[in-house]
PDB file of C-alpha atoms in Angstrom:
ATOM      1  CA  PRO Y 263      -7.329  -7.604  -5.584  1.00 45.00           C
ATOM      2  CA  GLY Y 264      -7.026  -9.509  -2.315  1.00 54.00           C
ATOM      3  CA  GLY Y 265      -4.724 -12.443  -1.722  1.00 71.00           C
ATOM      4  CA  ARG Y 266      -0.954 -12.698  -1.900  1.00 85.00           C
ATOM      5  CA  CYS Y 267      -0.149  -9.611  -3.925  1.00 92.00           C
ATOM      6  CA  TYR Y 268       0.626  -5.933  -3.399  1.00 95.00           C
ATOM      7  CA  GLN Y 269      -1.497  -2.935  -4.277  1.00 96.00           C
ATOM      8  CA  LEU Y 270       0.162   0.446  -4.845  1.00 97.00           C
ATOM      9  CA  ASP Y 271      -2.228   3.385  -4.670  1.00 96.00           C
ATOM     10  CA  MET Y 272      -1.290   6.867  -5.804  1.00 97.00           C
ATOM     11  CA  GLN Y 273      -3.207  10.120  -6.009  1.00 95.00           C
ATOM     12  CA  ARG Y 274      -2.849  13.745  -6.868  1.00 94.00           C
ATOM     13  CA  CYS Y 275      -3.294  15.826  -3.745  1.00 91.00           C
ATOM     14  CA  LYS Y 276      -5.657  18.779  -4.121  1.00 89.00           C
ATOM     15  CA  GLY Y 277      -4.000  21.477  -6.221  1.00 87.00           C
ATOM     16  CA  SER Y 278      -1.114  19.252  -7.388  1.00 88.00           C
ATOM     17  CA  GLU Y 279      -0.276  17.679 -10.734  1.00 89.00           C
ATOM     18  CA  THR Y 280       2.207  15.231  -9.152  1.00 92.00           C
ATOM     19  CA  TYR Y 281       1.217  11.697  -8.239  1.00 96.00           C
ATOM     20  CA  THR Y 282       1.997  10.980  -4.611  1.00 96.00           C
ATOM     21  CA  LEU Y 283       1.788   7.715  -2.738  1.00 97.00           C
ATOM     22  CA  HIS Y 284      -1.207   6.747  -0.713  1.00 95.00           C
ATOM     23  CA  GLY Y 285       0.300   3.395   0.151  1.00 96.00           C
ATOM     24  CA  LEU Y 286       1.828   0.056  -0.711  1.00 97.00           C
ATOM     25  CA  TRP Y 287      -0.477  -2.577   0.679  1.00 96.00           C
ATOM     26  CA  PRO Y 288       0.255  -6.279   1.080  1.00 95.00           C
ATOM     27  CA  GLU Y 289      -3.190  -7.678   0.361  1.00 91.00           C
ATOM     28  CA  TRP Y 290      -2.878 -10.721   2.594  1.00 91.00           C
ATOM     29  CA  SER Y 291      -3.144  -9.019   5.979  1.00 92.00           C
ATOM     30  CA  GLU Y 292      -3.006  -5.851   8.069  1.00 94.00           C
ATOM     31  CA  PHE Y 293      -1.430  -4.937  11.416  1.00 96.00           C
ATOM     32  CA  CYS Y 294       0.986  -7.895  11.400  1.00 95.00           C
ATOM     33  CA  SER Y 295       3.195  -6.797  14.304  1.00 94.00           C
ATOM     34  CA  HIS Y 296       3.443  -4.197  17.016  1.00 92.00           C
ATOM     35  CA  GLU Y 297       6.740  -2.805  15.716  1.00 94.00           C
ATOM     36  CA  GLU Y 298       6.605   0.919  16.371  1.00 95.00           C
ATOM     37  CA  PHE Y 299       7.242   3.370  13.568  1.00 97.00           C
ATOM     38  CA  ASP Y 300      10.594   5.143  13.911  1.00 98.00           C
ATOM     39  CA  ALA Y 301      10.972   8.178  11.636  1.00 97.00           C
ATOM     40  CA  GLU Y 302      14.713   8.288  12.306  1.00 98.00           C
ATOM     41  CA  LYS Y 303      15.095   5.036  10.366  1.00 98.00           C
ATOM     42  CA  LEU Y 304      13.906   6.954   7.299  1.00 98.00           C
ATOM     43  CA  ASP Y 305      16.270   9.934   7.563  1.00 98.00           C
ATOM     44  CA  SER Y 306      18.162   8.889   4.414  1.00 98.00           C
ATOM     45  CA  ILE Y 307      14.984   9.045   2.279  1.00 98.00           C
ATOM     46  CA  ARG Y 308      13.043  11.727   4.153  1.00 98.00           C
ATOM     47  CA  PRO Y 309      13.282  14.321   1.327  1.00 98.00           C
ATOM     48  CA  GLN Y 310      11.766  11.809  -1.122  1.00 98.00           C
ATOM     49  CA  LEU Y 311       9.039  10.886   1.367  1.00 98.00           C
ATOM     50  CA  GLU Y 312       8.149  14.523   1.909  1.00 96.00           C
ATOM     51  CA  GLN Y 313       7.963  15.093  -1.841  1.00 95.00           C
ATOM     52  CA  TYR Y 314       6.278  11.873  -3.001  1.00 97.00           C
ATOM     53  CA  TRP Y 315       4.453  10.548   0.086  1.00 97.00           C
ATOM     54  CA  PRO Y 316       2.849  13.541   1.793  1.00 95.00           C
ATOM     55  CA  SER Y 317      -0.460  13.220   3.562  1.00 94.00           C
ATOM     56  CA  CYS Y 318      -3.309  14.470   1.401  1.00 91.00           C
ATOM     57  CA  PHE Y 319      -5.758  13.869   4.247  1.00 85.00           C
ATOM     58  CA  GLY Y 320      -4.922  16.502   6.854  1.00 87.00           C
ATOM     59  CA  TRP Y 321      -2.569  14.347   8.910  1.00 91.00           C
ATOM     60  CA  GLU Y 322       0.998  15.328   9.658  1.00 95.00           C
ATOM     61  CA  ASP Y 323       3.305  13.433   7.284  1.00 96.00           C
ATOM     62  CA  GLU Y 324       4.987  11.399  10.040  1.00 97.00           C
ATOM     63  CA  GLU Y 325       1.581  10.465  11.467  1.00 96.00           C
ATOM     64  CA  PHE Y 326       0.504   9.252   8.025  1.00 96.00           C
ATOM     65  CA  TRP Y 327       3.720   7.285   7.506  1.00 97.00           C
ATOM     66  CA  ALA Y 328       3.321   5.723  10.958  1.00 97.00           C
ATOM     67  CA  HIS Y 329      -0.203   4.630  10.031  1.00 96.00           C
ATOM     68  CA  GLU Y 330       0.975   3.148   6.726  1.00 97.00           C
ATOM     69  CA  TRP Y 331       3.824   1.300   8.475  1.00 97.00           C
ATOM     70  CA  GLN Y 332       1.712  -0.085  11.307  1.00 97.00           C
ATOM     71  CA  ARG Y 333      -1.237  -1.123   9.158  1.00 96.00           C
ATOM     72  CA  HIS Y 334       0.558  -2.288   6.005  1.00 96.00           C
ATOM     73  CA  GLY Y 335       4.343  -2.167   6.237  1.00 97.00           C
ATOM     74  CA  THR Y 336       4.497  -4.564   9.172  1.00 96.00           C
ATOM     75  CA  CYS Y 337       3.022  -7.227   6.887  1.00 95.00           C
ATOM     76  CA  SER Y 338       5.543  -6.731   4.095  1.00 94.00           C
ATOM     77  CA  GLY Y 339       8.448  -8.620   5.662  1.00 93.00           C
ATOM     78  CA  TYR Y 340      10.686  -5.604   5.041  1.00 96.00           C
ATOM     79  CA  SER Y 341      12.445  -3.242   7.409  1.00 97.00           C
ATOM     80  CA  GLN Y 342      10.930   0.223   7.660  1.00 98.00           C
ATOM     81  CA  LEU Y 343      13.584   1.723   5.391  1.00 98.00           C
ATOM     82  CA  ASP Y 344      13.225  -1.058   2.819  1.00 98.00           C
ATOM     83  CA  TYR Y 345       9.405  -0.889   2.824  1.00 98.00           C
ATOM     84  CA  PHE Y 346       9.263   2.860   2.233  1.00 98.00           C
ATOM     85  CA  SER Y 347      12.152   2.741  -0.270  1.00 98.00           C
ATOM     86  CA  LYS Y 348      10.400  -0.025  -2.225  1.00 98.00           C
ATOM     87  CA  ALA Y 349       7.167   1.962  -2.357  1.00 98.00           C
ATOM     88  CA  LEU Y 350       9.012   5.038  -3.633  1.00 98.00           C
ATOM     89  CA  ALA Y 351      10.795   2.976  -6.305  1.00 98.00           C
ATOM     90  CA  LEU Y 352       7.516   1.344  -7.415  1.00 98.00           C
ATOM     91  CA  ARG Y 353       5.857   4.764  -7.595  1.00 97.00           C
ATOM     92  CA  ASN Y 354       8.605   6.058  -9.874  1.00 96.00           C
ATOM     93  CA  ALA Y 355       8.507   2.945 -12.063  1.00 96.00           C
ATOM     94  CA  SER Y 356       4.696   2.933 -12.314  1.00 95.00           C
ATOM     95  CA  LEU Y 357       3.841   6.524 -13.210  1.00 94.00           C
ATOM     96  CA  ALA Y 358       3.247   5.627 -16.853  1.00 92.00           C
ATOM     97  CA  GLU Y 359       0.293   3.469 -15.744  1.00 90.00           C
ATOM     98  CA  CYS Y 360      -1.587   6.434 -14.306  1.00 92.00           C
ATOM     99  CA  GLY Y 361      -2.757   8.425 -17.301  1.00 87.00           C
ATOM    100  CA  ARG Y 362      -4.784  11.513 -16.409  1.00 86.00           C
ATOM    101  CA  SER Y 363      -6.866  10.222 -13.532  1.00 87.00           C
ATOM    102  CA  ASP Y 364      -6.479  11.793 -10.075  1.00 90.00           C
ATOM    103  CA  LEU Y 365      -6.249   8.305  -8.559  1.00 93.00           C
ATOM    104  CA  CYS Y 366      -4.130   5.419  -9.763  1.00 94.00           C
ATOM    105  CA  ARG Y 367      -3.795   1.798  -8.656  1.00 95.00           C
ATOM    106  CA  VAL Y 368      -1.095  -0.626  -9.785  1.00 96.00           C
ATOM    107  CA  CYS Y 369      -0.846  -4.203  -8.545  1.00 95.00           C
ATOM    108  CA  PHE Y 370       2.139  -6.522  -8.191  1.00 95.00           C
ATOM    109  CA  THR Y 371       2.882 -10.127  -7.408  1.00 94.00           C
ATOM    110  CA  THR Y 372       4.862 -10.832  -4.245  1.00 92.00           C
ATOM    111  CA  GLU Y 373       7.974 -10.678  -6.475  1.00 94.00           C
ATOM    112  CA  PHE Y 374       6.882  -7.171  -7.566  1.00 95.00           C
ATOM    113  CA  LYS Y 375       6.048  -8.134 -11.117  1.00 94.00           C
ATOM    114  CA  PRO Y 376       3.094  -6.094 -12.460  1.00 94.00           C
ATOM    115  CA  MET Y 377      -0.225  -7.906 -12.500  1.00 94.00           C
ATOM    116  CA  PRO Y 378      -3.818  -6.967 -13.269  1.00 91.00           C
ATOM    117  CA  CYS Y 379      -5.897  -5.174 -10.639  1.00 85.00           C
ATOM    118  CA  ALA Y 380      -9.627  -5.355 -10.184  1.00 68.00           C
ATOM    119  CA  LYS Y 381     -11.338  -2.607 -12.180  1.00 60.00           C
ATOM    120  CA  THR Y 382     -13.541  -1.524  -9.300  1.00 46.00           C
ATOM    121  CA  HIS Y 383     -12.627   0.756  -6.423  1.00 41.00           C
ATOM    122  CA  ALA Y 384     -13.322  -2.098  -4.006  1.00 40.00           C
ATOM    123  CA  ARG Y 385     -11.088  -2.101  -0.961  1.00 42.00           C
ATOM    124  CA  ARG Y 386      -9.847  -5.081   0.956  1.00 41.00           C
ATOM    125  CA  PRO Y 387     -12.515  -6.737   3.093  1.00 38.00           C
ATOM    126  CA  SER Y 388     -13.339  -5.031   6.333  1.00 37.00           C
ATOM    127  CA  ARG Y 389     -12.201  -6.763   9.489  1.00 36.00           C
ATOM    128  CA  SER Y 390     -15.612  -8.363   9.995  1.00 33.00           C
ATOM    129  CA  ARG Y 391     -15.810  -9.746   6.436  1.00 33.00           C
ATOM    130  CA  LYS Y 392     -12.161 -10.743   6.592  1.00 35.00           C
ATOM    131  CA  SER Y 393     -12.703 -12.454   9.947  1.00 32.00           C
ATOM    132  CA  THR Y 394     -15.659 -14.360   8.530  1.00 29.00           C
ATOM    133  CA  HIS Y 395     -13.612 -15.447   5.520  1.00 31.00           C
ATOM    134  CA  CYS Y 396     -10.710 -16.491   7.752  1.00 30.00           C
ATOM    135  CA  ALA Y 397     -13.016 -18.391  10.073  1.00 30.00           C
ATOM    136  CA  GLN Y 398     -14.061 -20.463   7.070  1.00 29.00           C
ATOM    137  CA  GLN Y 399     -10.392 -21.340   6.503  1.00 29.00           C
ATOM    138  CA  LYS Y 400      -9.528 -22.209  10.131  1.00 29.00           C
ATOM    139  CA  ARG Y 401      -8.022 -25.541   9.267  1.00 28.00           C
ATOM    140  CA  THR Y 402      -5.271 -23.882   7.180  1.00 28.00           C
ATOM    141  CA  GLY Y 403      -4.532 -21.257   9.813  1.00 31.00           C
ATOM    142  CA  ARG Y 404      -4.223 -18.613   7.093  1.00 31.00           C
ATOM    143  CA  CYS Y 405      -6.520 -16.339   5.193  1.00 33.00           C
ATOM    144  CA  GLU Y 406      -5.191 -16.152   1.656  1.00 33.00           C
ATOM    145  CA  PRO Y 407      -7.856 -15.629  -1.000  1.00 37.00           C
ATOM    146  CA  GLU Y 408      -6.475 -15.843  -4.509  1.00 36.00           C
ATOM    147  CA  CYS Y 409      -5.504 -12.622  -6.248  1.00 38.00           C
ATOM    148  CA  ASP Y 410      -8.025 -11.719  -8.890  1.00 36.00           C
ATOM    149  CA  ALA Y 411      -5.814 -11.790 -11.974  1.00 33.00           C
ATOM    150  CA  ASN Y 412      -8.685 -11.991 -14.444  1.00 29.00           C
ATOM    151  CA  ARG Y 413     -10.443  -8.663 -13.951  1.00 28.00           C
ATOM    152  CA  GLY Y 414      -8.539  -6.062 -15.934  1.00 31.00           C
ATOM    153  CA  SER Y 415      -5.128  -4.486 -15.953  1.00 33.00           C
ATOM    154  CA  ALA Y 416      -3.344  -1.931 -13.808  1.00 37.00           C
ATOM    155  CA  ALA Y 417      -6.510   0.027 -13.280  1.00 36.00           C
ATOM    156  CA  GLN Y 418      -7.029   3.704 -12.928  1.00 35.00           C
ATOM    157  CA  LEU Y 419      -9.662   4.443 -10.349  1.00 35.00           C
TER     158      LEU Y 419
END
């Protein structure tokens, strides 16, 4: 959707019937700090991560989690443990939204209340488009397009 909201993407990895997490993405920014990923901070939830947040893309799980933390989690305002725990909890609470599709997207306000997602498979703007949009908003110092709350409901991809 873009803007100040979260997007939770889930998928079924090849050969699986279980929805796993692809990511929990704050839509307002990416790569917000240089805080390094530390897998030891996730020891208490590691079994759940291995079960419900494996890499479906050929990466090692920890490499995938590091990518998700560095690109998205650092923008959430949460600690690493809280970010990954929140994503796992939202996954469990949102499974009913997924139906039979192999891919599922559910969107939330910043208070984690469900909200409509765009119906398309459009991703957040690329860095160049995002940079252009932000350049147009220089005087505010922030790039915060409004969430698109008028284009459907928790959409299956």
